[in-house]
PDB file of C-alpha atoms in Angstrom:
ATOM      1  CA  UNK A  14      92.699 101.113 118.624  1.00  0.00           C
ATOM      2  CA  UNK A  15      96.221 101.103 117.101  1.00  0.00           C
ATOM      3  CA  UNK A  16      98.970  98.653 117.925  1.00  0.00           C
ATOM      4  CA  UNK A  17     102.660  98.660 116.944  1.00  0.00           C
ATOM      5  CA  UNK A  18     104.932  95.683 117.673  1.00  0.00           C
ATOM      6  CA  UNK A  19     108.479  94.709 116.746  1.00  0.00           C
ATOM      7  CA  UNK A  20     108.512  91.002 115.934  1.00  0.00           C
ATOM      8  CA  UNK A  21     111.342  88.584 115.106  1.00  0.00           C
ATOM      9  CA  UNK A  22     111.996  87.813 111.454  1.00  0.00           C
ATOM     10  CA  UNK A  23     109.434  85.135 110.493  1.00  0.00           C
ATOM     11  CA  UNK A  24     110.358  81.718 109.154  1.00  0.00           C
ATOM     12  CA  UNK A  25     109.514  81.318 105.470  1.00  0.00           C
ATOM     13  CA  UNK A  26     106.441  79.335 104.580  1.00  0.00           C
ATOM     14  CA  UNK A  27     108.873  76.621 103.414  1.00  0.00           C
ATOM     15  CA  UNK A  28     110.087  76.168 106.977  1.00  0.00           C
ATOM     16  CA  UNK A  29     106.850  76.892 108.824  1.00  0.00           C
ATOM     17  CA  UNK A  30     104.977  73.732 107.840  1.00  0.00           C
ATOM     18  CA  UNK A  31     105.951  70.051 107.752  1.00  0.00           C
ATOM     19  CA  UNK A  32     104.241  67.206 105.947  1.00  0.00           C
ATOM     20  CA  UNK A  33     103.810  64.093 108.031  1.00  0.00           C
ATOM     21  CA  UNK A  34     102.079  61.482 105.959  1.00  0.00           C
ATOM     22  CA  UNK A  35      98.812  63.034 104.732  1.00  0.00           C
ATOM     23  CA  UNK A  36      98.826  65.687 107.419  1.00  0.00           C
ATOM     24  CA  UNK A  37     100.346  69.170 107.369  1.00  0.00           C
ATOM     25  CA  UNK A  38     101.686  70.342 110.758  1.00  0.00           C
ATOM     26  CA  UNK A  39     103.354  73.472 112.121  1.00  0.00           C
ATOM     27  CA  UNK A  40     107.105  72.801 112.306  1.00  0.00           C
ATOM     28  CA  UNK A  41     109.245  73.177 115.433  1.00  0.00           C
ATOM     29  CA  UNK A  42     110.492  76.542 114.026  1.00  0.00           C
ATOM     30  CA  UNK A  43     106.910  77.552 113.386  1.00  0.00           C
ATOM     31  CA  UNK A  44     105.846  76.709 116.915  1.00  0.00           C
ATOM     32  CA  UNK A  45     108.786  78.612 118.354  1.00  0.00           C
ATOM     33  CA  UNK A  46     107.869  81.622 116.220  1.00  0.00           C
ATOM     34  CA  UNK A  47     104.237  81.458 117.367  1.00  0.00           C
ATOM     35  CA  UNK A  48     105.376  81.329 121.012  1.00  0.00           C
ATOM     36  CA  UNK A  49     107.669  84.338 120.529  1.00  0.00           C
ATOM     37  CA  UNK A  50     104.905  86.386 118.870  1.00  0.00           C
ATOM     38  CA  UNK A  51     102.452  85.416 121.639  1.00  0.00           C
ATOM     39  CA  UNK A  52     104.904  86.609 124.303  1.00  0.00           C
ATOM     40  CA  UNK A  53     105.386  89.923 122.505  1.00  0.00           C
ATOM     41  CA  UNK A  54     101.615  90.365 122.177  1.00  0.00           C
ATOM     42  CA  UNK A  55     101.201  89.744 125.908  1.00  0.00           C
ATOM     43  CA  UNK A  56     103.831  92.360 126.700  1.00  0.00           C
ATOM     44  CA  UNK A  57     101.955  94.760 124.431  1.00  0.00           C
ATOM     45  CA  UNK A  58      98.838  94.320 126.563  1.00  0.00           C
ATOM     46  CA  UNK A  59      97.098  91.532 124.628  1.00  0.00           C
ATOM     47  CA  UNK A  60      95.572  93.643 121.892  1.00  0.00           C
ATOM     48  CA  UNK A  61      92.564  91.939 120.337  1.00  0.00           C
ATOM     49  CA  UNK A  62      90.720  93.111 117.245  1.00  0.00           C
ATOM     50  CA  UNK A  63      87.297  91.666 116.423  1.00  0.00           C
ATOM     51  CA  UNK A  64      86.659  94.123 113.582  1.00  0.00           C
ATOM     52  CA  UNK A  65      88.222  94.549 110.122  1.00  0.00           C
ATOM     53  CA  UNK A  66      91.813  95.726 110.352  1.00  0.00           C
ATOM     54  CA  UNK A  67      94.527  97.417 108.275  1.00  0.00           C
ATOM     55  CA  UNK A  68      97.985  95.876 108.672  1.00  0.00           C
ATOM     56  CA  UNK A  69     101.203  97.638 107.779  1.00  0.00           C
ATOM     57  CA  UNK A  70     104.384  95.568 107.776  1.00  0.00           C
ATOM     58  CA  UNK A  71     107.918  96.780 107.446  1.00  0.00           C
ATOM     59  CA  UNK A  72     110.258  93.811 106.943  1.00  0.00           C
ATOM     60  CA  UNK A  73     113.966  94.062 107.655  1.00  0.00           C
ATOM     61  CA  UNK A  74     115.604  90.779 106.514  1.00  0.00           C
ATOM     62  CA  UNK A  75     118.572  89.383 108.387  1.00  0.00           C
ATOM     63  CA  UNK A  76     120.868  89.600 105.340  1.00  0.00           C
ATOM     64  CA  UNK A  77     121.039  90.468 101.621  1.00  0.00           C
ATOM     65  CA  UNK A  78     119.943  87.051 100.295  1.00  0.00           C
ATOM     66  CA  UNK A  79     117.170  87.122  97.753  1.00  0.00           C
ATOM     67  CA  UNK A  80     113.774  86.517  99.397  1.00  0.00           C
ATOM     68  CA  UNK A  81     110.238  86.457  98.086  1.00  0.00           C
ATOM     69  CA  UNK A  82     108.286  88.997 100.054  1.00  0.00           C
ATOM     70  CA  UNK A  83     105.173  86.798 100.243  1.00  0.00           C
ATOM     71  CA  UNK A  84     107.059  83.865 101.813  1.00  0.00           C
ATOM     72  CA  UNK A  85     107.318  85.790 105.028  1.00  0.00           C
ATOM     73  CA  UNK A  86     103.648  86.755 105.304  1.00  0.00           C
ATOM     74  CA  UNK A  87     101.789  83.538 106.013  1.00  0.00           C
ATOM     75  CA  UNK A  88     103.718  82.525 109.129  1.00  0.00           C
ATOM     76  CA  UNK A  89     103.674  86.094 110.511  1.00  0.00           C
ATOM     77  CA  UNK A  90      99.955  86.673 109.970  1.00  0.00           C
ATOM     78  CA  UNK A  91      99.062  83.191 111.295  1.00  0.00           C
ATOM     79  CA  UNK A  92     101.166  83.721 114.404  1.00  0.00           C
ATOM     80  CA  UNK A  93      99.300  86.955 115.133  1.00  0.00           C
ATOM     81  CA  UNK A  94      96.013  85.060 114.827  1.00  0.00           C
ATOM     82  CA  UNK A  95      97.290  82.363 117.165  1.00  0.00           C
ATOM     83  CA  UNK A  96      98.351  85.077 119.643  1.00  0.00           C
ATOM     84  CA  UNK A  97      94.779  86.460 119.564  1.00  0.00           C
ATOM     85  CA  UNK A  98      95.806  89.846 118.118  1.00  0.00           C
ATOM     86  CA  UNK A  99      92.824  89.491 115.760  1.00  0.00           C
ATOM     87  CA  UNK A 100      90.166  86.813 115.726  1.00  0.00           C
ATOM     88  CA  UNK A 101      91.096  85.573 112.253  1.00  0.00           C
ATOM     89  CA  UNK A 102      93.337  86.810 109.484  1.00  0.00           C
ATOM     90  CA  UNK A 103      90.265  87.055 107.263  1.00  0.00           C
ATOM     91  CA  UNK A 104      89.631  90.342 109.140  1.00  0.00           C
ATOM     92  CA  UNK A 105      92.571  91.916 107.296  1.00  0.00           C
ATOM     93  CA  UNK A 106      91.048  94.270 104.775  1.00  0.00           C
ATOM     94  CA  UNK A 107      94.180  96.177 103.875  1.00  0.00           C
ATOM     95  CA  UNK A 108      97.719  94.805 103.888  1.00  0.00           C
ATOM     96  CA  UNK A 109     100.749  96.986 103.085  1.00  0.00           C
ATOM     97  CA  UNK A 110     104.171  95.336 103.022  1.00  0.00           C
ATOM     98  CA  UNK A 111     107.534  97.010 102.566  1.00  0.00           C
ATOM     99  CA  UNK A 112     110.888  95.241 102.425  1.00  0.00           C
ATOM    100  CA  UNK A 113     113.704  97.387 103.776  1.00  0.00           C
ATOM    101  CA  UNK A 114     117.457  97.116 104.049  1.00  0.00           C
ATOM    102  CA  UNK A 115     118.750  94.182 106.115  1.00  0.00           C
ATOM    103  CA  UNK A 116     118.959  94.419 109.871  1.00  0.00           C
ATOM    104  CA  UNK A 117     121.683  91.887 110.797  1.00  0.00           C
ATOM    105  CA  UNK A 118     122.089  89.517 112.475  1.00  0.00           C
ATOM    106  CA  UNK A 119     118.489  88.363 113.033  1.00  0.00           C
ATOM    107  CA  UNK A 120     116.179  90.636 111.012  1.00  0.00           C
ATOM    108  CA  UNK A 121     112.982  92.268 112.202  1.00  0.00           C
ATOM    109  CA  UNK A 122     109.330  92.679 111.326  1.00  0.00           C
ATOM    110  CA  UNK A 123     107.739  95.918 112.435  1.00  0.00           C
ATOM    111  CA  UNK A 124     103.932  95.696 112.386  1.00  0.00           C
ATOM    112  CA  UNK A 125     101.219  98.300 112.820  1.00  0.00           C
ATOM    113  CA  UNK A 126      97.591  97.224 113.161  1.00  0.00           C
ATOM    114  CA  UNK A 127      94.624  99.570 113.251  1.00  0.00           C
ATOM    115  CA  UNK A 128      90.872  99.329 112.768  1.00  0.00           C
ATOM    116  CA  UNK A 129      90.085  99.510 109.096  1.00  0.00           C
ATOM    117  CA  UNK A 130      87.878 102.355 108.009  1.00  0.00           C
ATOM    118  CA  UNK A 131      86.517 101.882 104.537  1.00  0.00           C
ATOM    119  CA  UNK A 132      86.359 105.065 102.530  1.00  0.00           C
ATOM    120  CA  UNK A 133      84.069 105.288  99.577  1.00  0.00           C
ATOM    121  CA  UNK A 134      86.034 105.451  96.350  1.00  0.00           C
ATOM    122  CA  UNK A 135      84.707 106.273  92.958  1.00  0.00           C
ATOM    123  CA  UNK A 136      86.107 104.788  89.799  1.00  0.00           C
ATOM    124  CA  UNK A 137      88.228 106.782  87.421  1.00  0.00           C
ATOM    125  CA  UNK A 138      86.001 106.029  84.474  1.00  0.00           C
ATOM    126  CA  UNK A 139      86.802 103.485  81.824  1.00  0.00           C
ATOM    127  CA  UNK A 140      84.941 100.381  80.964  1.00  0.00           C
ATOM    128  CA  UNK A 141      84.773  97.086  82.719  1.00  0.00           C
ATOM    129  CA  UNK A 142      82.373  94.248  83.222  1.00  0.00           C
ATOM    130  CA  UNK A 143      78.816  95.113  84.031  1.00  0.00           C
ATOM    131  CA  UNK A 144      77.958  95.378  87.727  1.00  0.00           C
ATOM    132  CA  UNK A 145      74.996  93.229  88.736  1.00  0.00           C
ATOM    133  CA  UNK A 146      71.933  95.334  89.547  1.00  0.00           C
ATOM    134  CA  UNK A 147      73.448  98.456  87.925  1.00  0.00           C
ATOM    135  CA  UNK A 148      71.063  99.320  85.085  1.00  0.00           C
ATOM    136  CA  UNK A 149      71.927 102.448  83.119  1.00  0.00           C
TER     137      UNK A 149
END
């Protein structure tokens, strides 16, 4: 199964959570974002992955301000979990993120999710730490 969705620009992790006493809660902006992602997932037919996945993200910020790429990821990936697109974001085995030119006024996150197929890769030589159970 492969799924492609266009999502709104995610709130940064700095705006997604709120500290209330000793507790950490999802902010009002975070809840609105989760609701929007859930509605988009429903329109896409409620895709649901229960197997390891590969996620490809193309981020189009709303403007040219400097942004840390990783600040956008947590809220976006958690919203997809909340929407049931995958059972848990621990199923993500491969994550590719590209930041593109701005898409004013609101920005955009284009996401492609597919089942992850592990391919066996061999090392390129060199030395490294010993591998347990690998006796030469």
